[in-house]
Coordinates of N, CA, C and O in Angstrom, one line a residue:
X118 N 11.8 -55.2 32.4 CA 12.3 -54.0 32.7 C 12.6 -53.3 31.3 O 12.0 -52.2 31.1
X119 N 13.4 -54.1 30.2 CA 13.9 -53.6 28.9 C 12.3 -53.3 28.3 O 12.3 -52.5 27.5
X120 N 11.4 -54.0 28.2 CA 10.2 -53.5 27.3 C 9.6 -52.6 28.0 O 9.1 -51.6 27.3
X121 N 9.7 -52.3 29.2 CA 8.8 -51.1 29.9 C 9.8 -49.7 29.4 O 8.9 -48.7 29.2
X122 N 11.3 -50.0 29.5 CA 12.0 -48.7 29.1 C 11.5 -48.5 27.4 O 11.7 -47.3 27.2
X123 N 11.3 -49.7 26.5 CA 11.3 -49.4 25.3 C 9.8 -48.6 25.1 O 9.8 -47.6 24.4
X124 N 9.0 -49.0 26.0 CA 7.5 -48.5 25.8 C 7.6 -47.1 26.3 O 6.7 -46.1 25.5
X125 N 8.3 -46.6 27.4 CA 8.5 -45.4 27.8 C 9.0 -44.3 26.7 O 8.5 -43.5 26.5
X126 N 10.2 -45.2 26.1 CA 10.9 -44.0 25.2 C 9.8 -43.9 24.0 O 9.8 -42.9 23.4
X127 N 9.1 -45.0 23.4 CA 8.2 -44.9 22.4 C 7.1 -43.7 22.5 O 6.8 -42.9 21.8
X128 N 6.5 -43.9 23.9 CA 5.4 -42.8 24.2 C 6.1 -41.5 24.3 O 5.5 -40.5 24.0
X129 N 7.1 -41.3 24.8 CA 7.9 -40.0 24.5 C 8.2 -39.4 23.4 O 7.8 -38.4 23.2
X130 N 8.4 -40.3 22.5 CA 8.7 -39.9 21.1 C 7.5 -39.4 20.4 O 7.6 -38.0 19.6
X131 N 6.4 -40.0 20.6 CA 5.0 -39.8 20.2 C 4.5 -38.6 20.8 O 4.1 -37.8 19.8
X132 N 4.9 -38.2 21.9 CA 4.2 -37.0 22.6 C 5.0 -35.7 22.2 O 4.4 -34.8 21.7
X133 N 6.3 -35.9 21.8 CA 7.3 -34.8 21.5 C 6.9 -34.6 19.8 O 6.8 -33.5 19.5
X134 N 6.8 -35.6 19.1 CA 6.7 -35.3 18.0 C 5.0 -34.8 17.5 O 5.0 -34.0 16.6
X135 N 4.4 -35.2 18.5 CA 2.9 -34.4 18.2 C 3.0 -33.3 18.5 O 2.1 -32.4 18.2
X136 N 3.7 -32.7 19.2 CA 3.9 -31.0 19.8 C 4.2 -30.3 18.6 O 4.3 -29.2 18.7
X137 N 4.9 -31.0 17.8 CA 5.3 -30.0 16.4 C 4.2 -30.2 15.3 O 4.6 -29.6 14.2
X138 N 3.4 -30.6 15.3 CA 2.0 -30.6 14.6 C 1.4 -29.2 14.1 O 1.4 -28.7 15.0
X139 N 1.4 -28.7 12.9 CA 1.0 -27.7 12.7 C -0.5 -27.7 12.3 O -1.4 -28.4 12.0
X140 N -1.1 -26.7 13.3 CA -2.6 -26.6 13.2 C -3.3 -26.4 11.6 O -2.4 -25.5 11.0
X141 N -4.4 -26.9 11.5 CA -4.7 -26.2 10.0 C -5.2 -24.7 10.0 O -5.4 -24.2 11.3
X142 N -5.0 -24.1 8.9 CA -5.1 -22.8 8.8 C -6.4 -22.3 9.4 O -6.6 -21.1 10.1
X143 N -7.5 -22.9 9.4 CA -8.9 -22.2 9.8 C -8.9 -22.4 11.5 O -9.3 -21.5 12.3
X144 N -7.9 -23.4 12.1 CA -7.8 -23.2 13.5 C -6.9 -21.9 13.9 O -6.9 -21.7 15.0
X145 N -5.9 -21.5 12.9 CA -5.0 -20.6 13.5 C -5.9 -19.1 13.1 O -5.3 -17.9 13.1
X146 N -7.1 -19.1 12.8 CA -7.7 -17.8 12.3 C -7.7 -17.4 11.3 O -8.2 -16.1 11.2
X147 N -7.1 -17.8 10.0 CA -7.1 -17.0 8.8 C -8.4 -17.0 8.0 O -8.5 -16.2 7.3
X148 N -9.3 -18.2 8.2 CA -10.5 -18.0 7.7 C -11.5 -17.5 8.5 O -11.7 -17.7 10.0
X149 N -12.6 -16.5 7.8 CA -13.6 -15.7 8.8 C -14.9 -16.3 8.2 O -14.9 -16.6 7.1
X150 N -16.0 -15.8 8.9 CA -17.2 -16.1 8.8 C -18.3 -14.7 8.8 O -19.6 -14.5 8.6
X151 N -17.5 -13.8 9.6 CA -18.0 -12.6 10.1 C -18.5 -11.8 8.9 O -18.1 -11.8 7.8
X152 N -19.4 -10.5 9.1 CA -19.8 -9.9 8.2 C -20.7 -10.4 7.2 O -21.3 -11.3 7.3
X153 N -20.8 -9.6 5.7 CA -21.8 -9.7 4.6 C -21.0 -9.3 3.4 O -20.1 -8.7 3.4
X154 N -21.3 -10.7 2.3 CA -20.6 -10.3 1.3 C -21.9 -10.9 0.1 O -22.2 -12.1 0.4
X155 N -21.9 -9.8 -0.7 CA -23.0 -10.3 -1.8 C -22.5 -10.0 -3.3 O -21.9 -8.9 -3.6
X156 N -22.5 -11.1 -4.3 CA -21.9 -10.7 -5.2 C -22.8 -11.2 -6.3 O -23.1 -12.6 -6.1
X157 N -23.2 -10.5 -7.7 CA -23.7 -11.1 -8.8 C -22.9 -11.1 -9.7 O -22.2 -10.2 -10.3
X158 N -22.8 -12.2 -10.2 CA -21.9 -12.7 -11.4 C -22.7 -13.1 -13.0 O -23.1 -14.0 -12.9
X159 N -22.6 -12.0 -13.9 CA -23.3 -12.1 -15.0 C -24.9 -12.6 -14.8 O -25.4 -13.5 -15.2
X160 N -25.3 -12.0 -13.7 CA -26.8 -12.6 -13.5 C -26.8 -13.5 -12.4 O -28.1 -13.9 -12.1
X161 N -25.9 -14.1 -12.1 CA -26.0 -15.3 -11.3 C -25.2 -14.9 -9.9 O -24.3 -14.3 -9.8
X162 N -26.0 -15.5 -8.6 CA -25.4 -15.2 -7.5 C -24.3 -16.0 -7.3 O -24.3 -17.1 -7.4
X163 N -23.2 -15.5 -6.8 CA -22.1 -16.4 -6.4 C -22.2 -17.0 -4.9 O -22.6 -16.2 -4.0
X164 N -22.2 -18.1 -4.8 CA -22.8 -19.0 -3.6 C -21.4 -19.5 -2.9 O -20.4 -19.6 -3.2
X165 N -21.2 -18.7 -1.8 CA -20.3 -19.1 -0.9 C -20.4 -20.2 -0.3 O -21.4 -20.9 0.0
X166 N -19.2 -20.8 0.2 CA -19.2 -21.8 0.6 C -19.8 -22.1 2.3 O -19.8 -20.6 2.9
X167 N -20.3 -22.8 3.1 CA -21.0 -23.0 4.1 C -20.0 -22.3 5.4 O -20.4 -21.8 6.3
X168 N -18.7 -22.7 5.2 CA -17.9 -22.5 6.5 C -16.3 -21.7 6.0 O -16.1 -22.2 4.8
X169 N -15.9 -21.0 6.6 CA -14.6 -20.6 6.4 C -14.8 -19.6 5.2 O -14.4 -20.0 4.1
X170 N -15.7 -18.7 4.8 CA -15.9 -18.2 4.0 C -15.1 -17.2 3.1 O -15.1 -17.1 2.0
X171 N -14.3 -16.5 4.0 CA -13.0 -15.6 3.3 C -11.8 -15.6 4.1 O -11.8 -15.8 5.6
X172 N -10.9 -15.0 3.6 CA -9.7 -14.6 4.1 C -9.6 -13.2 3.7 O -9.7 -12.7 2.9
X173 N -9.2 -12.2 5.0 CA -9.0 -11.0 4.8 C -7.6 -10.5 5.7 O -7.9 -10.5 6.9
X174 N -6.7 -9.7 5.0 CA -5.8 -9.4 6.0 C -4.8 -8.3 5.0 O -4.9 -8.4 4.0
X175 N -4.1 -7.5 5.9 CA -2.9 -6.7 5.3 C -1.9 -7.8 5.1 O -1.4 -8.2 5.9
X176 N -1.4 -7.2 3.7 CA 0.1 -7.9 3.5 C 1.1 -7.1 2.8 O 0.7 -6.0 2.3
X177 N 2.3 -7.3 3.0 CA 3.5 -6.8 2.5 C 3.6 -6.8 1.0 O 3.6 -8.0 0.8
X178 N 3.6 -6.0 0.0 CA 3.9 -6.1 -1.3 C 4.9 -5.3 -1.8 O 5.3 -4.3 -1.3
X179 N 5.9 -5.7 -2.6 CA 7.0 -4.9 -3.5 C 6.4 -4.6 -4.7 O 5.9 -5.4 -5.4
X180 N 6.6 -3.5 -5.0 CA 6.5 -2.7 -6.4 C 4.7 -2.4 -6.3 O 4.1 -2.5 -5.4
X181 N 4.7 -1.6 -7.7 CA 3.2 -1.0 -7.6 C 3.0 -1.0 -9.0 O 3.9 -1.1 -10.1
X182 N 1.6 -1.3 -9.2 CA 1.1 -1.2 -10.9 C 1.3 -0.2 -11.7 O 1.4 0.1 -12.7
X183 N 1.6 1.4 -10.7 CA 1.7 2.6 -11.1 C 3.2 3.0 -11.6 O 4.2 2.0 -10.9
X184 N 3.9 3.3 -12.8 CA 4.9 3.9 -12.8 C 5.3 4.8 -12.0 O 4.6 5.6 -11.4
X185 N 6.8 4.4 -11.7 CA 7.3 5.3 -10.4 C 9.1 5.6 -10.7 O 9.6 4.7 -10.8
X186 N 9.2 6.6 -10.8 CA 10.6 7.1 -11.2 C 11.5 6.5 -10.1 O 12.8 6.6 -10.3
X187 N 11.3 6.4 -9.1 CA 12.0 6.1 -7.6 C 12.3 4.3 -8.1 O 13.1 3.9 -7.2
X188 N 11.8 3.5 -8.7 CA 11.8 2.1 -8.9 C 10.7 1.5 -7.9 O 9.6 2.0 -7.9
X189 N 11.0 0.5 -7.5 CA 10.1 -0.7 -6.8 C 9.8 0.1 -5.3 O 10.7 0.8 -4.9
X190 N 8.6 -0.1 -4.8 CA 8.1 0.5 -3.7 C 7.8 -0.8 -2.9 O 7.4 -1.8 -3.5
X191 N 7.9 -0.6 -1.4 CA 7.2 -1.4 -0.8 C 5.9 -0.6 -0.1 O 5.9 0.2 0.3
X192 N 4.7 -1.6 -0.3 CA 3.4 -1.3 0.3 C 2.9 -2.3 0.8 O 3.3 -3.1 1.0
X193 N 1.9 -1.7 1.4 CA 1.2 -2.5 2.4 C -0.4 -2.5 1.5 O -0.7 -1.8 1.0
X194 N -0.7 -3.9 1.4 CA -1.9 -4.2 0.7 C -2.9 -4.7 1.2 O -2.7 -5.6 2.3
X195 N -4.4 -4.5 1.1 CA -5.5 -5.3 1.6 C -5.7 -6.3 0.7 O -5.8 -6.2 -0.5
X196 N -5.7 -7.5 0.9 CA -5.7 -8.7 0.5 C -7.4 -9.4 0.9 O -7.2 -9.9 1.9
X197 N -8.3 -9.6 -0.1 CA -9.3 -10.2 0.4 C -9.9 -11.2 -0.9 O -9.7 -11.2 -1.9
X198 N -10.0 -12.6 -0.2 CA -10.5 -13.7 -0.8 C -11.6 -14.3 -0.4 O -11.7 -14.8 0.9
X199 N -12.8 -14.3 -1.3 CA -13.8 -15.0 -1.0 C -14.2 -16.3 -1.7 O -14.1 -16.2 -2.7
X200 N -14.7 -17.4 -0.8 CA -14.4 -18.5 -1.5 C -15.6 -19.1 -2.0 O -17.0 -18.9 -0.9
X201 N -16.1 -19.9 -3.0 CA -17.4 -20.5 -3.3 C -17.4 -21.9 -3.1 O -16.5 -22.5 -2.6
X202 N -18.1 -22.6 -4.3 CA -18.0 -23.9 -4.6 C -16.4 -24.6 -4.7 O -15.6 -23.9 -5.4
X203 N -16.3 -26.0 -4.6 CA -15.4 -26.8 -5.1 C -15.8 -27.7 -6.2 O -16.9 -28.1 -6.1
X204 N -15.0 -27.7 -7.2 CA -15.1 -28.8 -8.3 C -13.9 -29.6 -8.7 O -12.8 -29.4 -7.9
X205 N -14.2 -30.5 -9.7 CA -13.1 -31.2 -10.2 C -13.1 -30.7 -11.4 O -14.0 -30.8 -12.3
X206 N -12.2 -30.1 -11.7 CA -11.8 -29.8 -13.1 C -11.7 -31.0 -14.1 O -11.9 -32.2 -13.9
X207 N -11.6 -30.7 -15.4 CA -11.8 -31.6 -16.6 C -10.3 -32.4 -16.5 O -10.1 -33.2 -17.2
X208 N -9.5 -31.9 -16.0 CA -8.0 -32.4 -15.9 C -8.0 -33.2 -14.9 O -6.8 -33.8 -14.4
X209 N -9.3 -33.5 -13.9 CA -9.2 -34.0 -12.7 C -8.6 -33.7 -11.3 O -8.3 -34.2 -10.2
X210 N -8.3 -32.0 -11.5 CA -7.6 -31.3 -10.5 C -8.7 -30.6 -10.0 O -9.5 -30.2 -10.5
X211 N -8.7 -30.5 -8.5 CA -9.7 -29.6 -7.7 C -9.8 -28.3 -8.2 O -8.7 -27.8 -8.4
X212 N -10.9 -27.4 -8.1 CA -10.9 -26.1 -8.6 C -11.9 -25.3 -7.7 O -13.3 -26.0 -7.5
X213 N -11.5 -24.6 -6.9 CA -11.9 -24.0 -6.0 C -12.7 -22.6 -6.2 O -11.7 -21.6 -6.8
X214 N -13.6 -22.3 -6.5 CA -14.5 -20.9 -7.0 C -13.9 -19.7 -6.0 O -14.1 -19.8 -4.7
X215 N -13.5 -18.7 -6.5 CA -13.2 -17.7 -5.3 C -13.1 -16.5 -6.2 O -12.9 -16.1 -7.4
X216 N -13.3 -15.3 -5.4 CA -13.2 -13.9 -5.8 C -12.3 -13.1 -5.1 O -12.2 -13.2 -3.7
X217 N -11.2 -12.7 -5.8 CA -10.1 -12.0 -4.9 C -9.7 -10.7 -5.4 O -9.9 -10.2 -6.4
X218 N -9.8 -9.8 -4.3 CA -9.5 -8.4 -4.5 C -8.3 -8.1 -3.8 O -7.9 -8.7 -2.5
X219 N -7.5 -7.3 -4.4 CA -6.0 -6.5 -3.8 C -6.0 -5.2 -4.2 O -6.3 -4.6 -5.3
X220 N -5.5 -4.7 -3.2 CA -5.3 -3.0 -3.5 C -4.6 -2.4 -2.3 O -4.4 -3.0 -1.1
X221 N -4.0 -1.3 -2.8 CA -2.7 -0.5 -1.8 C -3.9 0.0 -0.6 O -4.9 0.6 -1.1
X222 N -3.3 -0.2 0.7 CA -4.1 0.1 2.0 C -4.1 1.5 2.1 O -5.2 2.2 2.4
X223 N -3.0 2.2 1.8 CA -3.2 3.7 1.7 C -3.4 4.1 3.1 O -4.2 5.2 3.2
X224 N -3.0 3.7 4.3 CA -3.3 4.0 5.5 C -4.8 4.2 5.7 O -5.1 5.3 6.7
X225 N -5.5 3.3 5.2 CA -7.0 3.4 5.4 C -7.7 4.4 4.6 O -8.9 4.5 5.3
X226 N -7.3 4.8 3.6 CA -8.4 6.0 3.0 C -9.3 5.4 2.3 O -9.4 3.9 2.0
X227 N -10.5 5.9 2.4 CA -11.8 5.7 2.1 C -11.8 6.2 0.6 O -11.0 6.8 -0.2
X228 N -12.8 5.6 -0.5 CA -12.8 6.1 -1.9 C -12.1 4.8 -2.8 O -12.4 3.8 -2.3
X229 N -11.8 5.5 -3.9 CA -11.5 4.3 -4.8 C -10.0 4.2 -4.3 O -9.2 5.2 -4.5
X230 N -9.6 3.1 -4.3 CA -8.2 2.7 -4.1 C -7.2 2.4 -5.2 O -7.6 2.4 -6.5
X231 N -6.2 2.8 -4.9 CA -5.1 2.6 -6.2 C -4.3 1.0 -6.2 O -4.5 0.2 -5.3
X232 N -3.7 0.8 -7.3 CA -3.0 -0.6 -7.6 C -4.4 -1.7 -7.7 O -3.9 -2.9 -6.9
X233 N -5.4 -1.5 -7.8 CA -6.6 -2.4 -7.8 C -6.3 -3.4 -8.7 O -6.0 -3.4 -9.9
X234 N -6.6 -4.5 -8.1 CA -6.4 -6.1 -8.9 C -7.7 -6.8 -8.5 O -8.0 -7.2 -7.4
X235 N -8.6 -7.4 -9.4 CA -9.5 -8.5 -9.2 C -9.3 -9.4 -10.0 O -9.5 -9.4 -11.2
X236 N -9.5 -10.8 -9.5 CA -9.4 -12.0 -10.1 C -10.8 -12.4 -9.7 O -11.0 -12.5 -8.8
X237 N -11.2 -13.4 -10.6 CA -12.3 -14.1 -10.4 C -11.8 -15.8 -11.0 O -11.5 -15.6 -12.1
X238 N -12.3 -16.8 -10.1 CA -11.9 -18.0 -10.5 C -13.3 -18.7 -10.5 O -13.7 -19.0 -9.2
X239 N -14.1 -19.0 -11.5 CA -15.5 -19.1 -11.6 C -16.0 -20.3 -12.8 O -15.4 -20.0 -13.7
X240 N -16.7 -21.2 -12.1 CA -17.3 -22.4 -13.6 C -16.1 -22.7 -14.1 O -16.3 -22.7 -15.3
X241 N -15.0 -22.8 -13.3 CA -13.7 -23.5 -14.2 C -13.0 -22.6 -15.3 O -12.2 -23.0 -16.0
X242 N -13.3 -21.4 -14.8 CA -12.8 -20.4 -15.8 C -12.2 -19.0 -14.7 O -12.7 -18.8 -13.8
X243 N -11.2 -18.5 -15.6 CA -10.5 -17.3 -14.7 C -11.0 -16.0 -15.4 O -10.9 -16.1 -16.7
X244 N -10.9 -15.1 -14.8 CA -11.5 -14.0 -15.1 C -10.5 -12.7 -14.5 O -10.2 -12.8 -13.2
X245 N -10.5 -11.8 -15.4 CA -9.6 -10.5 -15.0 C -9.9 -9.0 -15.1 O -10.8 -9.1 -16.0
X246 N -10.2 -8.1 -14.3 CA -11.1 -7.1 -14.3 C -10.7 -6.0 -15.3 O -9.2 -5.9 -15.7
X247 N -11.4 -5.4 -16.2 CA -11.1 -4.5 -17.0 C -10.9 -3.1 -16.3 O -11.8 -2.7 -16.0
X248 N -9.8 -2.5 -16.0 CA -9.5 -1.2 -15.3 C -10.5 -0.1 -15.6 O -10.8 0.6 -14.7
X249 N -10.5 0.1 -17.2 CA -11.4 1.2 -17.3 C -12.8 1.1 -17.2 O -13.3 2.0 -17.4
X250 N -13.3 -0.2 -16.6 CA -14.5 -0.7 -16.7 C -14.8 -1.2 -15.3 O -15.6 -1.9 -15.3
X251 N -13.8 -0.7 -14.3 CA -14.3 -1.3 -12.9 C -14.2 0.2 -11.9 O -13.8 1.0 -12.0
X252 N -15.4 -0.3 -11.0 CA -15.5 0.7 -9.9 C -15.7 0.0 -8.5 O -16.2 -0.8 -8.5
X253 N -14.5 0.0 -7.6 CA -14.5 -0.2 -6.6 C -14.4 0.8 -5.4 O -13.3 1.5 -5.6
X254 N -15.3 0.9 -4.5 CA -15.1 2.1 -3.4 C -15.2 1.8 -2.1 O -16.2 0.9 -1.7
X255 N -14.0 2.1 -1.3 CA -14.1 1.5 0.2 C -15.3 2.7 0.7 O -15.0 4.0 0.7
X256 N -16.4 2.2 1.5 CA -17.1 3.0 2.1 C -17.1 3.2 3.5 O -17.3 4.2 3.9
X257 N -16.5 2.5 4.1 CA -16.1 2.3 5.7 C -15.0 1.3 6.2 O -15.0 0.4 5.6
X258 N -14.1 2.0 7.1 CA -13.4 1.4 8.1 C -13.6 1.7 9.2 O -13.6 3.1 9.9
X259 N -13.7 0.7 10.1 CA -13.6 0.8 11.8 C -12.9 -0.2 12.4 O -12.9 -1.4 12.2
X260 N -11.9 0.5 13.2 CA -10.9 -0.2 13.9 C -11.3 -1.0 15.2 O -12.1 -0.3 15.7
X261 N -10.7 -2.1 15.3 CA -11.0 -2.5 16.7 C -10.2 -2.0 17.7 O -9.0 -1.2 17.0
X262 N -10.1 -1.9 18.9 CA -9.8 -1.2 19.9 C -8.0 -1.6 19.9 O -7.4 -0.4 20.2
X263 N -7.7 -2.8 19.7 CA -6.4 -3.1 19.9 C -5.8 -2.9 18.4 O -4.5 -3.1 18.1
X264 N -6.3 -2.4 17.4 CA -5.6 -1.9 16.1 C -5.0 -3.2 15.4 O -4.1 -3.2 14.5
X265 N -5.4 -4.6 15.8 CA -5.0 -5.7 15.2 C -6.0 -6.0 14.0 O -5.7 -7.0 13.4
X266 N -7.1 -5.6 13.5 CA -8.1 -5.8 12.4 C -8.8 -4.7 12.6 O -8.9 -3.6 13.6
X267 N -9.5 -4.5 11.5 CA -10.6 -3.5 11.2 C -11.7 -4.2 10.1 O -11.3 -5.3 9.7
X268 N -12.9 -3.5 10.3 CA -13.9 -4.2 9.4 C -14.2 -3.0 8.4 O -14.3 -1.8 8.7
X269 N -14.5 -3.7 7.3 CA -14.1 -3.1 5.9 C -15.6 -3.1 5.3 O -16.2 -4.1 5.2
X270 N -16.1 -2.3 4.7 CA -17.4 -2.1 4.1 C -17.0 -1.4 2.5 O -16.3 -0.4 2.5
X271 N -17.3 -2.0 1.6 CA -17.1 -1.6 0.0 C -18.3 -2.0 -0.9 O -18.9 -3.1 -0.8
X272 N -18.2 -1.3 -2.0 CA -19.1 -1.5 -3.1 C -18.4 -1.9 -4.6 O -17.3 -0.9 -4.7
X273 N -19.0 -2.6 -5.3 CA -18.1 -3.0 -6.5 C -18.9 -3.3 -7.8 O -19.9 -3.6 -7.5
X274 N -18.6 -2.6 -8.8 CA -19.2 -2.9 -10.3 C -18.1 -3.2 -11.3 O -17.7 -1.9 -11.5
X275 N -17.9 -4.2 -11.7 CA -16.9 -4.4 -12.6 C -17.0 -5.4 -13.8 O -17.9 -6.1 -13.6
X276 N -16.4 -4.6 -15.0 CA -16.4 -5.8 -16.2 C -15.2 -6.7 -16.1 O -14.1 -6.2 -15.7
X277 N -15.2 -8.1 -16.3 CA -14.2 -8.9 -16.1 C -14.1 -9.6 -17.5 O -15.0 -9.9 -18.0
X278 N -12.9 -10.0 -17.9 CA -12.7 -10.4 -19.1 C -12.2 -11.8 -18.6 O -11.2 -12.1 -18.2
X279 N -12.6 -12.6 -19.5 CA -11.8 -14.1 -19.5 C -10.4 -14.2 -19.8 O -10.0 -13.5 -20.8
X280 N -9.6 -15.2 -19.3 CA -8.1 -15.2 -19.6 C -8.1 -16.2 -20.6 O -8.9 -16.8 -21.2
X281 N -7.2 -15.3 -21.8 CA -7.1 -16.4 -23.0 C -6.5 -15.3 -24.0 O -6.4 -14.1 -24.0
X282 N -6.1 -15.9 -25.3 CA -5.7 -15.1 -26.4 C -6.5 -15.5 -27.6 O -6.7 -16.6 -27.7
X283 N -6.6 -14.6 -28.3 CA -6.5 -13.1 -28.1 C -7.2 -12.8 -27.4 O -8.5 -12.8 -27.2
X284 N -6.7 -11.8 -26.3 CA -7.6 -11.1 -25.3 C -8.9 -10.3 -25.8 O -9.7 -10.3 -25.1
X285 N -8.8 -9.6 -26.6 CA -9.8 -9.0 -27.2 C -11.1 -9.6 -27.6 O -12.3 -9.3 -27.6
X286 N -10.9 -11.1 -28.0 CA -11.8 -11.6 -28.1 C -12.5 -12.5 -27.3 O -13.6 -13.5 -27.4
X287 N -12.0 -12.6 -25.9 CA -12.4 -13.2 -24.7 C -13.5 -12.7 -24.4 O -13.9 -11.4 -24.6
X288 N -14.8 -13.5 -23.9 CA -15.8 -12.9 -23.4 C -15.8 -12.3 -22.1 O -14.8 -12.4 -21.2
X289 N -16.7 -11.1 -21.9 CA -17.0 -10.2 -20.8 C -17.8 -10.6 -19.8 O -18.9 -10.7 -20.7
X290 N -17.7 -10.6 -18.6 CA -18.6 -10.8 -17.3 C -18.8 -9.6 -16.7 O -17.8 -9.0 -16.4
X291 N -20.3 -9.3 -16.0 CA -20.2 -8.4 -15.1 C -20.6 -8.7 -13.6 O -20.9 -9.7 -13.5
X292 N -19.6 -8.4 -12.5 CA -19.3 -8.8 -11.2 C -19.8 -7.4 -10.5 O -19.4 -6.2 -10.6
X293 N -21.1 -7.7 -9.8 CA -21.3 -6.4 -8.9 C -21.8 -6.9 -7.8 O -22.1 -7.8 -7.7
X294 N -21.5 -6.3 -6.6 CA -21.8 -6.4 -5.2 C -21.6 -5.5 -4.1 O -21.1 -4.5 -4.5
X295 N -21.4 -6.2 -2.8 CA -21.1 -5.5 -1.7 C -20.7 -6.2 -0.7 O -21.1 -7.4 -0.5
X296 N -19.8 -5.4 0.0 CA -19.2 -6.3 1.1 C -19.6 -5.1 2.4 O -19.2 -4.2 2.3
X297 N -19.8 -6.0 3.9 CA -20.4 -5.0 4.7 C -19.7 -5.6 6.0 O -19.7 -6.7 6.4
X298 N -18.9 -4.9 6.7 CA -18.1 -5.3 7.9 C -17.5 -6.5 7.8 O -17.6 -7.6 8.7
X299 N -16.7 -6.3 6.6 CA -15.6 -7.8 6.7 C -14.5 -7.5 7.5 O -14.1 -6.7 7.3
X300 N -13.8 -8.8 8.3 CA -12.8 -8.4 9.0 C -11.7 -8.7 8.7 O -11.1 -9.7 7.9
X301 N -10.9 -7.6 8.6 CA -9.3 -7.6 8.3 C -8.4 -7.6 9.0 O -8.4 -6.9 9.9
X302 N -7.5 -8.7 9.1 CA -6.7 -9.0 10.1 C -5.3 -7.9 9.8 O -5.0 -7.7 8.6
X303 N -4.9 -7.5 10.7 CA -3.5 -6.8 10.9 C -2.6 -7.6 11.5 O -2.1 -7.4 12.7
X304 N -1.7 -8.3 10.6 CA -0.7 -9.1 11.3 C 0.5 -8.1 12.2 O 0.6 -6.9 11.7
X305 N 1.4 -8.9 13.0 CA 2.1 -8.0 13.8 C 3.2 -7.6 13.1 O 4.0 -6.4 13.5
X306 N 3.7 -8.1 11.8 CA 4.7 -7.6 11.1 C 4.5 -6.5 10.2 O 5.2 -6.1 9.6
X307 N 3.0 -6.1 9.8 CA 2.8 -5.2 9.1 C 2.8 -3.9 9.9 O 2.3 -3.7 10.9
X308 N 3.5 -3.0 9.1 CA 3.8 -1.4 10.1 C 3.0 -0.5 9.4 O 3.1 -0.3 8.0
X309 N 2.3 0.2 9.9 CA 1.6 1.2 9.6 C 2.1 2.5 9.7 O 2.9 2.4 10.8
X310 N 1.8 3.5 9.0 CA 2.5 4.6 9.3 C 2.1 5.5 10.3 O 2.7 5.9 11.5
X311 N 0.9 5.5 10.6 CA 0.2 6.1 11.7 C -1.3 5.7 11.9 O -2.2 6.3 11.5
X312 N -1.3 4.5 12.7 CA -2.9 3.9 12.6 C -3.6 4.9 13.6 O -4.8 4.6 13.8
X313 N -3.1 5.7 14.0 CA -3.9 6.4 15.0 C -5.0 7.9 14.3 O -5.7 8.4 14.7
X314 N -4.4 7.9 12.9 CA -5.1 9.0 12.4 C -5.8 8.4 10.9 O -6.3 8.8 10.3
X315 N -6.0 6.8 10.9 CA -6.5 6.3 9.7 C -7.9 6.5 9.7 O -8.6 6.9 10.8
X316 N -8.7 6.2 8.6 CA -10.1 6.5 8.3 C -11.0 5.8 9.3 O -10.4 4.5 9.7
X317 N -12.2 6.2 9.8 CA -12.8 5.4 10.5 C -12.9 6.0 12.2 O -13.7 5.4 12.9
X318 N -12.0 6.7 12.1 CA -11.8 7.5 13.5 C -12.4 8.9 13.8 O -12.4 9.6 12.5

């Protein structure tokens, strides 16, 4: 009887502990494969991985890259990360190629966004966009009926500088491409000013 009781206790512990296991991020819907993304980096096509190709969502951000006399601002930003190949770096650490876009959402405005930041992690190097030599234009936003996501299309053509010092001597590469109907999630904690009048309606 004691063995049976011990067995039941162990089984119950396993079942209870299993109920607290966190699902992998891809099972929670953070990664997506819908839409179309095409990018050329210095004449070479950016090869995306076969699955879980990108993450795209609205995020809350504090501060703005522009000077503002009222101090820091809380703003909503569009965050897009497109994933490429995986490598092992010279230091033995894993390196995932990706192209990262972030800009102020501004209630779904089309055209050139504010507070644009573009980073590339490619071929074991990091690159950052040159603001005066960067064009990024949102061409379309189409909302889902429940307003918990929208489909984004944009074109981009940028000069990117490799990270390092002195900055002026670092190599420059060109990034050019397009995204079409990329699905951007709107988490429940993101508060939009008036989602009924944003672009795409």
